[in-house]
Each structure stands twice: as structure tokens, then as C-alpha cells.
CSV table of C-alpha atoms in Angstrom, one decimal:
chain,number,residue,atom,x,y,z
L,1,MET,CA,12.3,6.9,26.9
L,2,LEU,CA,10.3,7.9,23.8
L,3,ARG,CA,7.1,8.2,25.8
L,4,ARG,CA,8.8,10.5,28.4
L,5,LYS,CA,10.2,12.6,25.6
L,6,ILE,CA,6.8,13.0,23.9
L,7,ALA,CA,5.0,13.7,27.1
L,8,GLY,CA,7.6,16.3,28.1
L,9,ALA,CA,7.6,18.0,24.8
L,10,LEU,CA,3.8,18.1,24.8
L,11,ALA,CA,3.7,19.6,28.3
L,12,ALA,CA,6.3,22.2,27.3
L,13,GLY,CA,3.8,23.5,24.7
L,14,LEU,CA,5.4,23.4,21.2
L,15,ALA,CA,3.6,24.9,18.2
L,16,ALA,CA,0.0,24.1,17.6
L,17,ALA,CA,1.0,22.2,14.4
L,18,THR,CA,2.8,19.7,16.6
L,19,LEU,CA,-0.5,18.5,18.1
L,20,LEU,CA,0.0,20.6,21.3
L,21,THR,CA,-3.1,22.7,21.0
L,22,ALA,CA,-5.5,22.7,23.8
L,23,CYS,CA,-7.0,19.2,23.8
L,24,GLY,CA,-9.6,18.6,26.4
L,25,GLY,CA,-10.1,15.0,27.5
L,26,ASP,CA,-6.5,14.0,28.0
L,27,ALA,CA,-6.6,15.0,31.6
L,28,ALA,CA,-9.8,13.2,32.5
L,29,ASP,CA,-9.9,10.9,35.6
L,30,GLY,CA,-9.2,7.3,34.7
L,31,PRO,CA,-7.7,5.8,31.5
L,32,VAL,CA,-8.2,7.7,28.2
L,33,THR,CA,-10.1,5.7,25.6
L,34,LEU,CA,-8.8,6.2,22.1
L,35,LYS,CA,-11.0,5.3,19.2
L,36,VAL,CA,-9.0,3.8,16.3
L,37,LEU,CA,-10.3,3.3,12.8
L,38,THR,CA,-8.4,0.6,10.9
L,39,TRP,CA,-8.8,-2.1,8.2
L,40,GLU,CA,-6.5,-4.3,10.3
L,41,PRO,CA,-3.5,-4.7,8.0
L,42,GLY,CA,-1.6,-7.7,9.2
L,43,GLY,CA,-4.8,-9.5,10.4
L,44,THR,CA,-6.9,-9.7,13.5
L,45,GLU,CA,-4.3,-11.6,15.6
L,46,TYR,CA,-1.7,-8.9,15.0
L,47,TRP,CA,-4.1,-6.1,16.1
L,48,ALA,CA,-5.1,-8.1,19.2
L,49,GLN,CA,-1.5,-8.2,20.1
L,50,VAL,CA,-1.2,-4.4,19.4
L,51,LYS,CA,-4.0,-3.7,21.8
L,52,SER,CA,-2.9,-5.9,24.6
L,53,THR,CA,0.8,-5.0,24.4
L,54,PHE,CA,0.2,-1.3,24.1
L,55,GLU,CA,-2.3,-1.2,27.0
L,56,ALA,CA,0.0,-3.2,29.2
L,57,SER,CA,2.7,-0.6,29.0
L,58,HIS,CA,0.3,2.3,28.9
L,59,PRO,CA,-2.2,1.8,31.7
L,60,ASP,CA,-3.5,5.3,31.2
L,61,ILE,CA,-4.7,4.6,27.6
L,62,ARG,CA,-7.3,2.1,26.3
L,63,LEU,CA,-7.8,1.3,22.6
L,64,ASP,CA,-11.3,1.0,21.2
L,65,MET,CA,-10.7,-0.5,17.7
L,66,GLU,CA,-13.2,-0.2,14.9
L,67,ALA,CA,-12.1,-2.6,12.2
L,68,VAL,CA,-13.6,-2.2,8.7
L,69,PRO,CA,-12.9,-4.4,5.6
L,70,PHE,CA,-10.6,-2.6,3.3
L,71,ASP,CA,-13.1,-2.4,0.4
L,72,ARG,CA,-15.6,-0.7,2.7
L,73,TYR,CA,-13.1,1.6,4.4
L,74,PRO,CA,-13.7,4.8,2.4
L,75,GLU,CA,-17.5,4.6,2.8
L,76,VAL,CA,-17.1,4.3,6.6
L,77,GLN,CA,-14.3,6.9,6.9
L,78,GLY,CA,-16.0,9.5,4.7
L,79,PRO,CA,-18.9,10.4,7.0
L,80,TYR,CA,-16.4,10.8,9.9
L,81,ILE,CA,-14.4,13.3,7.9
L,82,THR,CA,-17.4,15.1,6.6
L,83,SER,CA,-18.8,15.5,10.1
L,84,GLN,CA,-15.4,16.1,11.7
L,85,SER,CA,-16.2,13.6,14.4
L,86,GLY,CA,-15.5,10.0,15.4
L,87,PRO,CA,-12.2,8.3,15.7
L,88,ASP,CA,-9.2,9.8,17.4
L,89,VAL,CA,-6.8,7.9,15.2
L,90,MET,CA,-7.4,6.8,11.6
L,91,ALA,CA,-5.5,4.9,8.9
L,92,ASN,CA,-4.9,5.7,5.3
L,93,ASN,CA,-2.5,4.5,2.7
L,94,ALA,CA,0.7,6.5,2.2
L,95,GLY,CA,0.8,9.0,-0.6
L,96,LEU,CA,-2.1,10.9,-2.2
L,97,GLU,CA,-4.8,8.8,-0.6
L,98,LEU,CA,-3.5,10.3,2.7
L,99,PHE,CA,-2.9,13.7,1.2
L,100,ASP,CA,-6.4,13.8,-0.2
L,101,ARG,CA,-7.7,13.5,3.4
L,102,ARG,CA,-5.1,15.6,5.1
L,103,GLY,CA,-7.7,18.0,6.3
L,104,ALA,CA,-8.8,15.3,8.7
L,105,TYR,CA,-5.4,15.0,10.4
L,106,GLU,CA,-3.2,17.1,12.7
L,107,PRO,CA,0.2,17.7,11.2
L,108,LEU,CA,3.0,16.2,13.3
L,109,GLY,CA,5.2,19.3,13.0
L,110,GLU,CA,8.5,19.0,14.8
L,111,ARG,CA,7.6,15.6,16.2
L,112,ALA,CA,7.9,13.9,12.8
L,113,ALA,CA,11.7,13.8,12.8
L,114,GLU,CA,11.9,12.1,16.2
L,115,ILE,CA,9.1,9.7,15.6
L,116,ASN,CA,10.6,8.6,12.2
L,117,LYS,CA,14.3,8.5,13.3
L,118,ASP,CA,14.5,4.7,13.2
L,119,LEU,CA,12.3,4.2,10.2
L,120,VAL,CA,13.3,3.3,6.6
L,121,THR,CA,11.0,5.8,5.1
L,122,TYR,CA,10.0,7.2,1.7
L,123,SER,CA,8.3,10.2,3.3
L,124,GLY,CA,5.0,8.9,2.0
L,125,ALA,CA,3.2,10.5,5.0
L,126,CYS,CA,4.6,13.9,4.1
L,127,GLU,CA,3.3,16.3,1.4
L,128,GLY,CA,5.2,16.0,-1.8
L,129,PHE,CA,7.2,13.1,-0.3
L,130,ASP,CA,9.3,15.8,1.4
L,131,THR,CA,10.0,15.7,5.1
L,132,THR,CA,10.4,19.5,5.2
L,133,LYS,CA,6.7,19.7,4.4
L,134,PRO,CA,3.8,18.8,6.7
L,135,CYS,CA,3.6,15.1,7.7
L,136,TYR,CA,0.2,13.7,8.7
L,137,GLY,CA,0.9,10.4,10.4
L,138,VAL,CA,3.1,7.4,11.2
L,139,PRO,CA,3.7,4.2,9.1
L,140,PHE,CA,5.3,1.0,10.5
L,141,SER,CA,5.2,-1.4,7.5
L,142,TYR,CA,7.3,-1.6,4.4
L,143,GLN,CA,5.1,-2.0,1.3
L,144,GLY,CA,5.5,-2.7,-2.4
L,145,ASN,CA,4.7,-5.0,-5.3
L,146,VAL,CA,5.9,-8.4,-6.5
L,147,LEU,CA,4.6,-11.2,-8.7
L,148,TYR,CA,3.9,-14.4,-6.9
L,149,TYR,CA,3.7,-17.7,-8.9
L,150,ASN,CA,2.6,-21.3,-8.3
L,151,LYS,CA,5.4,-23.7,-9.3
L,152,SER,CA,3.0,-26.6,-9.7
L,153,VAL,CA,0.9,-24.7,-12.3
L,154,LEU,CA,4.0,-23.7,-14.2
L,155,THR,CA,5.2,-27.3,-14.2
L,156,ALA,CA,1.9,-28.6,-15.4
L,157,ALA,CA,2.1,-26.1,-18.3
L,158,GLY,CA,5.5,-27.4,-19.3
L,159,LEU,CA,7.4,-24.4,-17.9
L,160,ASP,CA,10.4,-24.3,-15.7
L,161,PRO,CA,9.2,-23.5,-12.2
L,162,GLU,CA,12.7,-22.3,-11.1
L,163,ASN,CA,13.0,-19.8,-14.0
L,164,PRO,CA,9.8,-17.7,-14.2
L,165,PRO,CA,9.5,-15.3,-17.1
L,166,THR,CA,11.5,-12.2,-16.9
L,167,THR,CA,10.5,-10.3,-20.0
L,168,TRP,CA,7.1,-9.4,-21.4
L,169,ASP,CA,7.6,-11.7,-24.4
L,170,GLU,CA,8.4,-14.6,-22.1
L,171,PHE,CA,5.4,-13.8,-19.9
L,172,SER,CA,3.1,-13.7,-23.0
L,173,ALA,CA,4.4,-17.2,-24.0
L,174,ALA,CA,4.0,-18.5,-20.5
L,175,CYS,CA,0.4,-17.2,-20.3
L,176,GLU,CA,-0.4,-19.0,-23.5
L,177,ALA,CA,1.0,-22.2,-22.2
L,178,VAL,CA,-0.9,-21.9,-18.9
L,179,LYS,CA,-4.1,-21.2,-20.7
L,180,ASN,CA,-3.6,-24.3,-22.8
L,181,SER,CA,-3.2,-26.3,-19.6
L,182,GLY,CA,-6.6,-25.2,-18.5
L,183,LYS,CA,-5.6,-22.7,-15.8
L,184,THR,CA,-5.7,-18.9,-15.5
L,185,CYS,CA,-2.4,-17.2,-16.1
L,186,LEU,CA,-2.8,-14.1,-13.9
L,187,ALA,CA,-5.4,-13.9,-11.2
L,188,LEU,CA,-6.9,-10.4,-11.3
L,189,GLY,CA,-9.7,-8.3,-9.9
L,190,LEU,CA,-10.3,-4.8,-11.4
L,191,SER,CA,-12.8,-3.4,-9.0
L,192,GLY,CA,-11.6,-0.9,-6.5
L,193,THR,CA,-8.2,0.6,-5.8
L,194,PHE,CA,-5.9,-2.4,-6.3
L,195,PRO,CA,-5.2,-1.9,-10.0
L,196,ALA,CA,-3.7,1.5,-9.2
L,197,TYR,CA,-1.6,0.3,-6.3
L,198,TRP,CA,-0.5,-3.1,-7.5
L,199,ASP,CA,-0.5,-3.3,-11.3
L,200,PHE,CA,-0.1,0.3,-12.7
L,201,PRO,CA,3.3,1.0,-11.1
L,202,GLU,CA,4.8,-2.2,-12.3
L,203,ILE,CA,3.9,-1.4,-15.9
L,204,ALA,CA,4.6,2.4,-15.6
L,205,ARG,CA,8.2,1.8,-14.4
L,206,ASN,CA,9.0,0.6,-18.0
L,207,TYR,CA,8.1,4.1,-19.4
L,208,LEU,CA,8.5,6.7,-16.6
L,209,THR,CA,11.6,8.2,-15.0
L,210,GLU,CA,11.7,9.3,-11.4
L,211,ASP,CA,11.2,12.8,-12.6
L,212,ASP,CA,8.1,11.6,-14.5
L,213,ILE,CA,6.7,10.0,-11.4
L,214,ARG,CA,7.2,13.2,-9.5
L,215,GLY,CA,5.4,14.9,-12.4
L,216,LEU,CA,2.6,12.4,-11.9
L,217,LEU,CA,2.5,13.4,-8.2
L,218,ALA,CA,2.4,17.1,-9.0
L,219,GLY,CA,-0.2,16.7,-11.8
L,220,THR,CA,2.1,18.2,-14.4
L,221,LEU,CA,2.4,15.0,-16.5
L,222,SER,CA,-0.6,14.7,-18.8
L,223,TRP,CA,-2.3,11.4,-19.1
L,224,THR,CA,-2.2,11.9,-22.9
L,225,ASP,CA,1.6,11.9,-22.8
L,226,PRO,CA,2.8,9.0,-24.9
L,227,LYS,CA,4.6,7.4,-21.9
L,228,LEU,CA,1.3,7.1,-19.9
L,229,VAL,CA,-0.7,6.1,-23.0
L,230,ALA,CA,1.8,3.3,-23.5
L,231,THR,CA,1.4,2.2,-19.9
L,232,LEU,CA,-2.4,2.0,-20.4
L,233,GLU,CA,-1.9,0.0,-23.6
L,234,LYS,CA,0.1,-2.6,-21.8
L,235,LEU,CA,-2.4,-2.8,-18.9
L,236,ALA,CA,-5.1,-3.3,-21.5
L,237,GLU,CA,-3.0,-6.1,-23.2
L,238,ILE,CA,-3.1,-8.1,-19.9
L,239,THR,CA,-6.8,-8.5,-20.1
L,240,THR,CA,-7.6,-8.2,-23.8
L,241,SER,CA,-5.1,-11.0,-24.5
L,242,GLY,CA,-7.0,-13.4,-22.3
L,243,TRP,CA,-4.3,-13.8,-19.7
L,244,THR,CA,-6.6,-13.3,-16.8
L,245,ASN,CA,-9.8,-14.8,-15.3
L,246,SER,CA,-12.9,-13.8,-17.4
L,247,ASN,CA,-14.7,-12.3,-14.4
L,248,ALA,CA,-11.8,-9.9,-13.6
L,249,PRO,CA,-13.9,-6.7,-14.5
L,250,SER,CA,-16.6,-7.6,-11.9
L,251,ILE,CA,-14.5,-8.7,-8.9
L,252,THR,CA,-12.1,-7.2,-6.5
L,253,MET,CA,-8.5,-8.3,-6.1
L,254,LEU,CA,-9.1,-8.8,-2.4
L,255,PRO,CA,-10.5,-11.3,-1.6
L,256,ASP,CA,-11.7,-12.6,-5.0
L,257,GLY,CA,-8.6,-12.4,-7.2
L,258,ALA,CA,-6.3,-13.6,-4.4
L,259,ASP,CA,-8.6,-16.5,-3.7
L,260,ILE,CA,-8.2,-17.7,-7.3
L,261,PHE,CA,-4.5,-17.8,-6.9
L,262,GLN,CA,-4.7,-19.4,-3.4
L,263,ARG,CA,-6.9,-22.2,-4.7
L,264,GLY,CA,-4.3,-23.2,-7.2
L,265,ASP,CA,-6.3,-22.0,-10.2
L,266,ALA,CA,-3.8,-19.4,-11.5
L,267,ALA,CA,-0.1,-19.4,-12.3
L,268,PHE,CA,0.6,-15.8,-11.2
L,269,ALA,CA,-0.8,-13.1,-8.9
L,270,GLY,CA,0.5,-9.5,-8.7
L,271,THR,CA,0.1,-8.4,-5.1
L,272,ILE,CA,2.1,-6.9,-2.1
L,273,ILE,CA,4.8,-7.9,0.3
L,274,SER,CA,3.0,-6.9,3.5
L,275,ASP,CA,-0.4,-6.3,5.1
L,276,ALA,CA,-3.6,-7.8,3.7
L,277,VAL,CA,-2.2,-10.6,1.6
L,278,ASN,CA,1.4,-11.6,1.2
L,279,TRP,CA,3.9,-14.4,1.0
L,280,GLU,CA,2.8,-15.8,4.3
L,281,ALA,CA,-0.8,-16.2,3.3
L,282,PHE,CA,0.0,-17.7,-0.1
L,283,GLY,CA,2.6,-20.0,1.5
L,284,LYS,CA,0.1,-21.4,3.9
L,285,ALA,CA,-2.4,-22.0,1.0
L,286,LEU,CA,0.0,-23.4,-1.6
L,287,GLY,CA,3.0,-24.6,0.5
L,288,ASP,CA,6.2,-22.6,1.0
L,289,ASP,CA,8.2,-24.8,-1.4
L,290,ASN,CA,5.5,-24.4,-4.1
L,291,LEU,CA,5.3,-20.6,-3.9
L,292,GLY,CA,7.7,-18.5,-5.9
L,293,VAL,CA,8.1,-14.8,-6.0
L,294,THR,CA,9.7,-12.6,-8.7
L,295,ARG,CA,9.6,-9.1,-10.2
L,296,TRP,CA,7.0,-8.2,-12.8
L,297,PRO,CA,8.4,-9.0,-16.3
L,298,VAL,CA,10.3,-6.2,-18.0
L,299,ILE,CA,8.9,-4.5,-21.1
L,300,ASN,CA,11.7,-2.1,-21.8
L,301,PRO,CA,15.0,-3.5,-20.4
L,302,ASP,CA,16.8,-0.1,-21.0
L,303,ALA,CA,14.2,1.8,-19.0
L,304,PRO,CA,16.0,3.5,-16.0
L,305,LEU,CA,13.6,2.0,-13.5
L,306,ALA,CA,13.4,-1.5,-15.0
L,307,GLN,CA,14.4,-4.3,-12.6
L,308,LYS,CA,13.8,-2.0,-9.6
L,309,PHE,CA,11.4,-2.3,-6.7
L,310,SER,CA,8.3,0.0,-6.2
L,311,GLY,CA,8.8,0.8,-2.5
L,312,ILE,CA,6.5,2.7,-0.1
L,313,GLU,CA,5.3,2.7,3.4
L,314,GLY,CA,2.1,0.8,4.2
L,315,ALA,CA,-0.8,2.2,6.2
L,316,VAL,CA,-0.2,5.5,7.9
L,317,TYR,CA,-1.9,6.2,11.3
L,318,GLY,CA,-2.6,9.8,12.2
L,319,VAL,CA,-4.4,11.8,14.9
L,320,THR,CA,-7.6,13.4,13.8
L,321,LYS,CA,-8.1,17.2,14.0
L,322,TRP,CA,-11.3,16.8,15.9
L,323,SER,CA,-9.9,14.5,18.6
L,324,GLU,CA,-10.0,15.8,22.1
L,325,LYS,CA,-7.3,13.2,23.1
L,326,LYS,CA,-4.4,14.3,20.9
L,327,GLN,CA,-1.7,13.7,23.4
L,328,ALA,CA,-2.8,10.1,23.9
L,329,GLY,CA,-3.2,9.7,20.1
L,330,LEU,CA,0.3,10.9,19.5
L,331,GLU,CA,1.6,8.6,22.1
L,332,PHE,CA,-0.1,5.6,20.4
L,333,ILE,CA,1.1,6.4,16.9
L,334,SER,CA,4.6,7.0,18.2
L,335,TRP,CA,4.5,3.5,19.7
L,336,LEU,CA,3.4,2.1,16.4
L,337,ALA,CA,6.6,3.3,14.8
L,338,GLY,CA,8.8,1.8,17.6
L,339,LYS,CA,10.8,-1.4,17.9
L,340,GLU,CA,8.3,-3.2,20.1
L,341,ASN,CA,5.5,-2.9,17.5
L,342,GLY,CA,7.9,-3.6,14.7
L,343,GLU,CA,8.7,-7.0,16.3
L,344,LEU,CA,4.9,-7.7,16.8
L,345,TRP,CA,4.5,-6.8,13.1
L,346,VAL,CA,7.1,-9.4,12.1
L,347,ARG,CA,5.9,-12.1,14.5
L,348,TYR,CA,2.1,-11.8,14.0
L,349,GLY,CA,1.6,-9.8,10.9
L,350,LYS,CA,4.4,-11.6,8.9
L,351,GLY,CA,5.1,-8.2,7.3
L,352,GLN,CA,8.1,-6.2,6.4
L,353,PRO,CA,9.0,-3.8,9.3
L,354,LEU,CA,10.1,-0.2,8.6
L,355,ASN,CA,11.8,0.1,12.0
L,356,SER,CA,15.5,-0.6,11.5
L,357,THR,CA,16.1,-1.7,15.1
L,358,VAL,CA,13.9,-4.8,14.9
L,359,ASP,CA,15.8,-7.9,16.0
L,360,LYS,CA,16.9,-9.6,12.7
L,361,ALA,CA,16.7,-13.0,14.4
L,362,LEU,CA,12.9,-12.6,14.3
L,363,LEU,CA,12.7,-12.3,10.5
L,364,PRO,CA,11.1,-15.3,8.7
L,365,THR,CA,13.2,-17.8,6.8
L,366,SER,CA,10.7,-18.5,4.1
L,367,PRO,CA,12.3,-18.7,0.7
L,368,SER,CA,9.8,-16.2,-0.6
L,369,PHE,CA,10.5,-13.8,2.2
L,370,LEU,CA,14.2,-14.1,1.6
L,371,LYS,CA,13.8,-13.4,-2.1
L,372,ILE,CA,11.7,-10.3,-1.4
L,373,GLN,CA,14.7,-9.0,0.7
L,374,GLU,CA,16.8,-9.1,-2.4
L,375,PHE,CA,14.2,-7.0,-4.3
L,376,VAL,CA,13.7,-4.3,-1.6
L,377,ALA,CA,17.4,-3.5,-1.6
L,378,GLN,CA,16.9,-1.5,-4.9
L,379,PRO,CA,13.8,0.6,-4.2
L,380,THR,CA,12.4,3.4,-6.3
L,381,LEU,CA,9.4,5.7,-6.1
L,382,HIS,CA,6.0,3.9,-6.2
L,383,ALA,CA,4.0,5.4,-9.0
L,384,GLY,CA,0.7,4.0,-7.8
L,385,VAL,CA,0.5,6.1,-4.6
L,386,MET,CA,1.1,9.2,-6.7
L,387,LEU,CA,-2.5,8.9,-8.0
L,388,SER,CA,-5.3,11.0,-6.5
L,389,GLY,CA,-8.6,9.5,-5.6
L,390,PRO,CA,-10.3,10.5,-8.9
L,391,GLU,CA,-7.4,9.0,-10.9
L,392,THR,CA,-7.5,5.8,-8.9
L,393,ASP,CA,-11.2,5.4,-9.6
L,394,ALA,CA,-10.8,6.2,-13.3
L,395,LEU,CA,-8.0,3.8,-13.7
L,396,ALA,CA,-10.0,0.9,-12.3
L,397,ARG,CA,-13.2,1.8,-14.1
L,398,GLY,CA,-11.4,2.5,-17.4
L,399,TRP,CA,-9.6,-0.9,-17.3
L,400,GLN,CA,-12.9,-2.6,-16.7
L,401,GLN,CA,-14.5,-0.8,-19.7
L,402,VAL,CA,-11.5,-1.5,-22.0
L,403,THR,CA,-11.6,-5.2,-21.0
L,404,LEU,CA,-15.3,-5.4,-21.8
L,405,GLY,CA,-14.7,-3.6,-25.2
L,406,GLN,CA,-16.6,-0.6,-24.1
L,407,LEU,CA,-13.7,1.9,-24.3
L,408,THR,CA,-10.6,2.5,-26.4
L,409,VAL,CA,-7.2,3.1,-24.8
L,410,ASP,CA,-7.2,6.7,-26.2
L,411,LYS,CA,-10.6,7.4,-24.6
L,412,TRP,CA,-9.3,5.8,-21.4
L,413,ALA,CA,-6.3,8.3,-21.4
L,414,GLU,CA,-8.8,11.2,-21.9
L,415,GLN,CA,-10.9,10.0,-18.9
L,416,MET,CA,-7.7,9.8,-16.8
L,417,GLN,CA,-6.8,13.4,-17.8
L,418,GLN,CA,-10.3,14.5,-16.8
L,419,ALA,CA,-9.9,12.7,-13.5
L,420,LEU,CA,-6.6,14.5,-12.9
L,421,GLU,CA,-8.3,17.9,-13.6
L,422,ARG,CA,-10.9,16.9,-10.9
L,423,SER,CA,-8.3,16.2,-8.3
L,424,PRO,CA,-8.4,18.9,-5.6
L,425,THR,CA,-5.0,17.9,-4.3
L,426,LYS,CA,-3.3,18.2,-7.7
L,427,ARG,CA,-5.1,21.4,-8.7
L,428,GLN,CA,-3.8,23.1,-5.6
L,429,GLY,CA,-0.3,22.0,-6.3
L,430,ARG,CA,-0.1,23.1,-10.0
């Protein structure tokens, strides 16, 4: 039904912004081949199922998948965007990572409402997180941050594995106990984008209101504001207190930091609920009964966003402006948002689906998965995806330098403000 609606609307010739510009190549003899650039969130098996299932029901479209490791994705995608050539469909994370690259994508226009009608969405594919503004793609996974823990490591440190720390003071005491037992408290890698997406928002929620987070998005909240300086101070405390692995400044969280936790060498790991590494991967490595999941410890219990969940869509797939196969591209990304793919995502990707019509009987029964369902019931804005590319880079680099004693927190805040001023997206919106 959705396919017929899309094809009919396309044939009717809506506005150019709805991807219905002249697009040579869709009418060619034989199946249309769509080139898709992805980092394969959910894993290779899931994407093999996407390809075979979609092609079986769409014999007129073939998928040519280019899979790139996440840490190399920007360097592969960048030349395509610069040359305005290459893939017909590309992925980016929701939020400013996508908005920074919006010039590479066709806006969905009037199609956005229909495609997203069954999705639980934060509008992270739309400018300003506002569905009345241009939207540049389609998400299908539910994303956000939690703190995983290894019950065996906590037990060996003399801690209660069924009652993980809930406050910052309790976390500090737990880390000291874990260190004394010969293990790392928090597995961490500071190279790349993960500090911005996984750690920053969980500290920031103790200091920022939702209005502050929107100010972060708009570029109107200065990084020298006491709230953001306090956030940076607490991030610095994690590493300067010796709670993390000593090589944290020189490694990435994926795969290196996650591997430390999966090997059983760390008590905690702050990561995500879907996509690249999640409860399912950790459960396989450590045992489902040995894996715990909790919220990050609270610093300021009275903060309005304390004890809430940082929710956001996962990867967003959009049709490139240079594609000559826009109709086929729109059909593919619309299918990604649908029930059929949502159920593939649950079965093979073991992730959280955005599509609300997915059969609930398919959802996993893992204790960690069920605990995560409690957390996602109270979502708030995700501060990490409000950061532009320059800010994301400066956050990771500054945290490395602070950890190594090469930079003070005040200087780090100044570098973050300079990065904000370099952000083309935020300069345009101010």
C-alpha cells in the first residue's frame, strides 16, 4: 500500500522538494541499482536480510551496499559530498551530524509526514528538531545512552551487583573499590565522536534544562556558561580521578573501549541501546545473567532532567541530491521505516525499533532489554546530537588533552566556544 501511494504521488508530480524533480535513470530498462552507503548499524547479518527481503518484494530495484567502518565513515563520505557524486542513499546520525551535511540530501517535503506516521520520533531528521521544517531522511531505530555493568566485577570488588551506584558519590566509591580489586572501573575511549554522543549528554542532563539543550542546538548557549563548564569539569573528573583505563586518550570507544568491557576487564561501560554495540553483544560476551544495565549516576538529583533518558533516532537514511534514481531511493528509505524492516531490525539487529506497529511478541526477553524498556518510557532531548561537527571534534580532543594534563577545563571551554563559532550550521541559525 505504501509503495503504491509513494509511486502514485511521485507520478503525480508534487513539489521539487518532495524528491519529484526530473530524475533520469528511474525509467531505465531492467532493475534500477541503488548504491547505498552505510556503516551497517545492527551488523552484517541484519543488512544481508535487508537486501534480500527488500529485493524480494521490489524486483525492480537492486541494492549495491557499500559498508564502511563507523570510524572511517566521514573520510569515505566526505569526498562523495564534495564531488556531488556517488551513492544514491547515505546514512548519517540524527541531529547536527545530519544537518551539517544537509546540502547532500533531498528534503522529503510533504512525504515526511506519511513516511513517519508510524514512527516514535524525536524529529532528529528535521532541521531544528521541528517537523514543520525540512526533513532530510528516514530513521528506523531508537537510540540513546545507558550504563552497562558486569555483576561479577562488582561482586569481586565487594559491591552489591543487584544495586549499582545511583549517585555520583556512590559511583566514585564504587570506582575506588573496583580499582582496588585490580580492574578498570569505566571502560572508555576518547578518540572520535563517541564522547560527544555517549558521555557528554549523560553529564549535561545534570546541569541543563530542555531550553538550555535547545540553546545548545541553536548556538546561543555559550560554552563558557557555568552550566557547560560544570559539565566539562565532571567529564574531566572521570578520567583525572583514575576511574578509566589508562590508554583512554589514545583509543576509540568502538571497538577498543567496548572490548575492554566485553573481556570482563571493567565494571562499567557507557554505550547505547541499539546499533553498533548494545545489550545483545555484551550479553553474548558476559552472559545475560551477568550483564546489568542502569542509568548514569545522578550528580544533581534536583535537576529537571535527572533520572530521565536521552532519546533520539539512530542512523538516518536519505536520498542524495545528485542521485538520478530518486524515486527508487525514496521507495527504499520508506520501506526502511516500515513494519517489515522494523521486525527485521528486532530479529537480526537486536535493536530498539521506532516503528510502533512491530509485533511485540518478537521483542527480546533479555533482562537488560526489559530494563531498557523502563528507561525509554521517560525520554528527553539528547544533548549530544545538538553538537556540530567542530564541537564534537573539540570535545573529544579537549578531553584527551585534559586527561593528559595538557589543558585546563577553562581552556577546554574556550576551545569549545571557538569550535561553536566555526560551526557553519550554528552560525547560520544565530
